[in-house]
Amino acid sequence: MAAASVFRPGLFSHKVAIVTGGGTGLGKAISAELLELGCNVVISSRKAERLEAAAQEMRKKIPPSSPASVTPVPCNIRSEDEVKALVSSVMKQYGRIDFLVNNGGGQFSSPVEHMSYKGWKAVIDTNLNGTFHCCKEVYSAWMKQHGGVIINIIADMFRGFPGMAHTGAARAAVDNLTKSLAIEWAPSGIRVNAVSPGTIFSKTAMENYKELGSHIFKLSATLSPAKRLGMPEEISAAVCFLLSPAASYISGATLRVDAGQSLYNIMWEIPDHTAWADAPKGENLEAMKELFNPKSKL
């Protein structure tokens, strides 16, 4: 059974939201909570069958008295034309777009030396360019004249992202894009913020990372100040807060929802080595050598 929203019923009644990647994981949790709060939600992703299954599951939980609805629209956010078609279909059906949650994305684990250009480009095209396409189309179609709220889901990449440099670079770019759009689009009454999740456990993520998933999640729990993993519902609550009137004076911000993990530790281990150039010679080097290899007093 899904956790109930902490926000008041009907908070987003008659609002319309697009949630990319809305059929699985974080996107599914965000979509479900928006629906619970009365919002009309359009979920999109590349896989039509999975999207339709998620929509059917969500519809069963909408009370008969609720104005909320969920509509699946397949879309590859890498394609500008497909994003235009998505936004056009939402405008045709609902006549407005109040919220955009850029959650769609994807990556794979690999050190840079083993990463192909094709793999690099695919992740940049999805996580950065896809977000750009969605923001620009929603702005042009509705928000420029009527305002709205955009939330970009990024990642804990503030100290680099070794092992996933492609998504680290893309998410850092989206973090900066968030700040730029918050200023450029302020005269239209558009608020633009980002949410940076820590390590969030979901069945989808476990499946995506295959045998590596269990290792990553078990290790991540020990590196969190909370000593547990986050849940998708903890991200959706943060997103709903930023979409809500409670955040009416918040724009250009990045909210880290990670129990302080980004301040605490990272997963990448550097083995002992002697590859670096020697330190400059002098009394400080001699003192440091003595610190690490004290001479015997005998």
Coordinates of C-alpha atoms in Angstrom, one line a residue:
M1 CA 0.0 0.0 0.0
A2 CA 1.4 3.4 -1.0
A3 CA 2.1 6.0 1.6
A4 CA -0.6 8.7 2.0
S5 CA 0.4 12.3 1.1
V6 CA 1.2 14.7 3.9
F7 CA -0.4 17.5 1.8
R8 CA -4.1 18.4 2.0
P9 CA -6.5 16.6 -0.3
G10 CA -7.4 18.6 -3.4
L11 CA -4.3 20.8 -3.2
F12 CA -3.7 20.4 -7.0
S13 CA -7.3 20.0 -8.1
H14 CA -7.8 21.1 -11.8
K15 CA -4.0 21.5 -12.3
V16 CA -2.2 19.7 -15.1
A17 CA 1.2 18.2 -14.8
I18 CA 3.6 16.5 -17.2
V19 CA 5.9 14.0 -15.5
T20 CA 8.6 12.5 -17.8
G21 CA 9.7 9.0 -16.8
G22 CA 6.4 8.9 -15.0
G23 CA 5.7 5.2 -15.2
T24 CA 8.5 3.8 -13.0
G25 CA 10.5 4.5 -9.9
L26 CA 10.7 8.2 -8.8
G27 CA 8.4 9.4 -11.6
K28 CA 5.7 6.9 -10.7
A29 CA 5.8 7.9 -7.0
I30 CA 5.6 11.6 -8.0
S31 CA 2.7 11.0 -10.4
A32 CA 0.8 8.9 -7.8
E33 CA 1.1 11.7 -5.2
L34 CA 0.0 14.4 -7.7
L35 CA -3.0 12.2 -8.6
E36 CA -3.8 11.8 -4.9
L37 CA -3.8 15.6 -4.6
G38 CA -6.3 16.0 -7.4
C39 CA -3.9 16.8 -10.3
N40 CA -4.4 15.7 -13.9
V41 CA -1.1 13.9 -14.7
V42 CA 0.3 13.1 -18.1
I43 CA 3.0 10.5 -17.8
S44 CA 5.5 9.9 -20.5
S45 CA 8.4 7.6 -21.3
R46 CA 9.7 5.6 -24.3
K47 CA 8.1 2.2 -23.4
A48 CA 4.4 2.5 -24.2
E49 CA 3.4 -0.9 -22.7
R50 CA 5.0 -0.1 -19.3
L51 CA 3.5 3.3 -19.4
E52 CA 0.0 2.0 -20.0
A53 CA 0.3 -0.6 -17.3
A54 CA 1.4 2.1 -14.8
A55 CA -1.5 4.4 -15.9
Q56 CA -4.0 1.5 -15.4
E57 CA -2.6 0.8 -11.9
M58 CA -2.8 4.5 -10.9
R59 CA -6.4 4.9 -12.2
K60 CA -7.6 2.2 -9.8
K61 CA -6.5 4.3 -6.9
I62 CA -8.2 7.5 -7.9
P63 CA -11.4 8.0 -5.9
P64 CA -14.6 8.4 -8.0
S65 CA -15.2 11.8 -6.6
S66 CA -11.7 13.1 -7.6
P67 CA -11.3 15.3 -10.6
A68 CA -7.8 13.8 -11.2
S69 CA -6.9 11.8 -14.3
V70 CA -3.8 10.1 -15.7
T71 CA -2.9 9.9 -19.3
P72 CA 0.0 8.0 -20.8
V73 CA 1.8 9.5 -23.8
P74 CA 4.8 7.7 -25.2
C75 CA 7.7 10.1 -25.9
N76 CA 11.5 9.9 -26.3
I77 CA 12.6 13.2 -24.8
R78 CA 15.8 13.1 -26.8
S79 CA 13.7 13.9 -29.9
E80 CA 12.6 17.6 -30.2
D81 CA 9.7 16.5 -32.5
E82 CA 8.4 13.9 -30.0
V83 CA 8.5 16.4 -27.2
K84 CA 6.6 18.9 -29.4
A85 CA 4.0 16.2 -30.0
L86 CA 3.8 15.4 -26.3
V87 CA 3.2 19.1 -25.3
S88 CA 0.8 19.6 -28.2
S89 CA -1.3 16.5 -27.1
V90 CA -1.5 17.8 -23.5
M91 CA -2.6 21.3 -24.7
K92 CA -5.2 19.7 -27.0
Q93 CA -6.6 17.5 -24.1
Y94 CA -6.4 19.9 -21.2
G95 CA -5.7 23.3 -22.6
R96 CA -3.1 24.1 -20.0
I97 CA 0.2 22.9 -18.4
D98 CA 0.7 24.1 -14.8
F99 CA 3.6 21.8 -13.8
L100 CA 6.5 20.1 -15.6
V101 CA 8.5 17.5 -13.7
N102 CA 11.6 16.6 -15.7
N103 CA 12.3 13.2 -14.2
G104 CA 13.0 11.2 -17.4
G105 CA 16.6 10.1 -17.7
G106 CA 18.9 7.1 -17.8
Q107 CA 22.5 6.1 -17.2
F108 CA 24.8 3.1 -16.8
S109 CA 27.7 2.5 -14.5
S110 CA 31.1 2.7 -16.2
P111 CA 34.5 4.3 -15.6
V112 CA 35.3 6.9 -18.4
E113 CA 38.1 4.8 -19.8
H114 CA 35.6 2.1 -20.8
M115 CA 32.9 4.5 -21.9
S116 CA 32.1 4.8 -25.7
Y117 CA 31.2 8.1 -27.2
K118 CA 27.9 6.5 -28.2
G119 CA 27.2 5.7 -24.6
W120 CA 28.3 9.2 -23.4
K121 CA 26.2 10.9 -26.0
A122 CA 23.1 8.8 -25.3
V123 CA 23.2 9.9 -21.6
I124 CA 23.8 13.6 -22.4
D125 CA 21.0 13.6 -25.0
T126 CA 18.6 12.1 -22.5
N127 CA 19.5 13.8 -19.2
L128 CA 20.5 17.2 -20.5
N129 CA 19.1 17.8 -23.9
G130 CA 15.8 16.0 -23.1
T131 CA 15.3 18.3 -20.1
F132 CA 16.0 21.3 -22.3
H133 CA 13.5 20.2 -25.0
C134 CA 10.8 19.7 -22.4
C135 CA 11.4 23.1 -20.6
K136 CA 11.4 25.0 -23.9
E137 CA 8.3 23.4 -25.4
V138 CA 6.2 23.8 -22.2
Y139 CA 7.4 27.5 -21.9
S140 CA 6.4 28.3 -25.5
A141 CA 3.1 26.4 -25.4
W142 CA 1.7 27.7 -22.2
M143 CA 3.9 29.0 -19.4
K144 CA 5.3 32.1 -21.1
Q145 CA 1.9 33.6 -21.0
H146 CA 0.4 32.0 -17.9
G147 CA 3.2 31.0 -15.6
G148 CA 3.8 27.6 -14.0
V149 CA 6.3 25.5 -12.1
I150 CA 9.2 23.4 -13.4
I151 CA 11.1 20.8 -11.3
N152 CA 14.2 19.2 -12.6
I153 CA 15.3 15.9 -11.0
I154 CA 19.1 15.8 -10.9
A155 CA 21.5 13.7 -8.8
D156 CA 24.2 13.9 -6.1
M157 CA 26.9 15.0 -8.4
F158 CA 28.3 18.0 -6.4
R159 CA 31.7 16.4 -5.8
G160 CA 31.9 14.8 -9.2
F161 CA 30.4 11.5 -10.1
P162 CA 33.2 8.9 -10.6
G163 CA 31.8 5.8 -12.2
M164 CA 29.0 7.7 -13.9
A165 CA 30.8 10.8 -15.3
H166 CA 28.3 11.1 -18.2
T167 CA 25.3 11.6 -15.9
G168 CA 27.3 13.7 -13.5
A169 CA 28.2 16.1 -16.2
A170 CA 24.6 16.2 -17.6
R171 CA 23.0 16.6 -14.1
A172 CA 25.4 19.4 -13.2
A173 CA 24.5 21.1 -16.5
V174 CA 20.8 20.8 -15.6
D175 CA 21.5 22.3 -12.1
N176 CA 23.0 25.3 -13.9
L177 CA 20.2 25.4 -16.5
T178 CA 17.7 25.5 -13.6
K179 CA 19.4 28.7 -12.2
S180 CA 19.5 30.3 -15.7
L181 CA 15.8 29.6 -16.5
A182 CA 14.7 30.8 -13.0
I183 CA 16.1 34.2 -13.9
E184 CA 15.2 34.4 -17.6
W185 CA 11.6 33.2 -17.1
A186 CA 10.9 35.0 -13.8
P187 CA 8.9 37.8 -15.7
S188 CA 6.5 35.1 -16.9
G189 CA 5.8 34.0 -13.3
I190 CA 7.6 30.7 -13.8
R191 CA 9.4 29.1 -10.9
V192 CA 12.2 26.7 -11.8
N193 CA 13.8 24.5 -9.1
A194 CA 15.8 21.2 -8.9
V195 CA 15.6 18.3 -6.6
S196 CA 18.8 16.2 -6.0
P197 CA 17.9 12.8 -4.6
G198 CA 20.5 10.8 -2.6
T199 CA 20.5 7.0 -3.1
I200 CA 16.8 6.1 -3.5
F201 CA 15.8 2.4 -3.5
S202 CA 13.2 1.2 -5.9
K203 CA 12.4 -2.1 -7.6
T204 CA 13.0 -0.5 -11.0
A205 CA 16.4 0.7 -10.0
M206 CA 17.3 -2.7 -8.7
E207 CA 16.3 -4.2 -12.1
N208 CA 18.1 -1.6 -14.1
Y209 CA 21.5 -2.1 -12.4
K210 CA 21.1 -5.9 -12.4
E211 CA 23.7 -7.7 -10.2
L212 CA 25.4 -4.4 -9.4
G213 CA 22.2 -3.0 -7.9
S214 CA 22.3 -5.0 -4.6
H215 CA 26.0 -4.1 -4.1
I216 CA 25.3 -0.4 -4.7
F217 CA 22.3 -0.2 -2.4
K218 CA 23.9 -2.1 0.4
L219 CA 27.0 0.0 0.3
S220 CA 25.0 3.2 0.0
A221 CA 23.1 2.6 3.1
T222 CA 26.3 2.5 5.2
L223 CA 27.4 5.8 3.6
S224 CA 24.2 7.7 4.5
P225 CA 24.0 9.7 7.7
A226 CA 20.5 8.2 8.1
K227 CA 22.0 4.7 7.8
R228 CA 19.2 3.7 5.5
L229 CA 18.2 4.3 1.9
G230 CA 15.7 6.8 0.7
M231 CA 12.3 5.9 -0.7
P232 CA 10.7 7.3 -3.9
E233 CA 7.8 8.7 -1.8
E234 CA 10.3 10.9 0.1
I235 CA 11.3 12.5 -3.2
S236 CA 7.7 12.9 -4.4
A237 CA 6.9 14.8 -1.1
A238 CA 9.7 17.2 -1.8
V239 CA 8.6 17.7 -5.4
C240 CA 5.0 18.4 -4.3
F241 CA 6.2 20.9 -1.7
L242 CA 8.2 22.8 -4.5
L243 CA 5.1 22.7 -6.8
S244 CA 2.8 24.0 -4.0
P245 CA 1.9 27.5 -2.9
A246 CA 4.1 26.9 0.2
A247 CA 7.1 27.4 -2.1
S248 CA 5.8 30.5 -3.9
Y249 CA 9.0 32.5 -3.2
I250 CA 11.4 29.7 -4.0
S251 CA 13.1 29.7 -7.5
G252 CA 16.5 28.8 -8.8
A253 CA 17.1 26.5 -5.8
T254 CA 18.4 22.9 -5.6
L255 CA 16.9 20.9 -2.8
R256 CA 19.1 18.0 -1.7
V257 CA 16.9 15.2 -0.5
D258 CA 19.7 12.9 0.7
A259 CA 19.8 12.8 4.5
G260 CA 23.1 14.8 4.3
Q261 CA 24.8 12.1 2.1
S262 CA 26.3 14.7 -0.2
L263 CA 28.1 16.2 2.8
Y264 CA 29.3 12.9 4.2
N265 CA 30.9 10.3 1.9
I266 CA 31.2 8.9 -1.6
M267 CA 31.3 5.4 -2.9
W268 CA 34.3 5.5 -5.1
E269 CA 37.5 4.1 -3.6
I270 CA 41.0 5.1 -4.7
P271 CA 43.5 2.2 -4.2
D272 CA 46.9 2.9 -2.6
H273 CA 49.4 4.0 -5.3
T274 CA 52.7 5.9 -5.8
A275 CA 51.8 7.4 -9.2
W276 CA 51.9 11.1 -8.2
A277 CA 54.9 13.3 -8.5
D278 CA 57.0 13.7 -5.3
A279 CA 56.2 16.5 -3.0
P280 CA 58.6 19.5 -3.0
K281 CA 61.7 18.8 -0.9
G282 CA 62.4 20.7 2.3
E283 CA 61.7 20.8 6.0
N284 CA 58.0 20.3 5.5
L285 CA 58.5 17.1 3.5
E286 CA 60.9 15.8 6.1
A287 CA 58.4 16.6 8.9
M288 CA 55.7 14.8 7.0
K289 CA 57.9 11.7 6.4
E290 CA 58.6 11.6 10.1
L291 CA 54.8 11.8 10.8
F292 CA 54.1 8.8 8.7
N293 CA 57.3 6.8 9.3
P294 CA 58.7 7.9 12.7
K295 CA 62.3 7.1 13.3
S296 CA 63.0 4.7 16.1
K297 CA 63.9 6.3 19.5
L298 CA 66.1 3.3 20.4

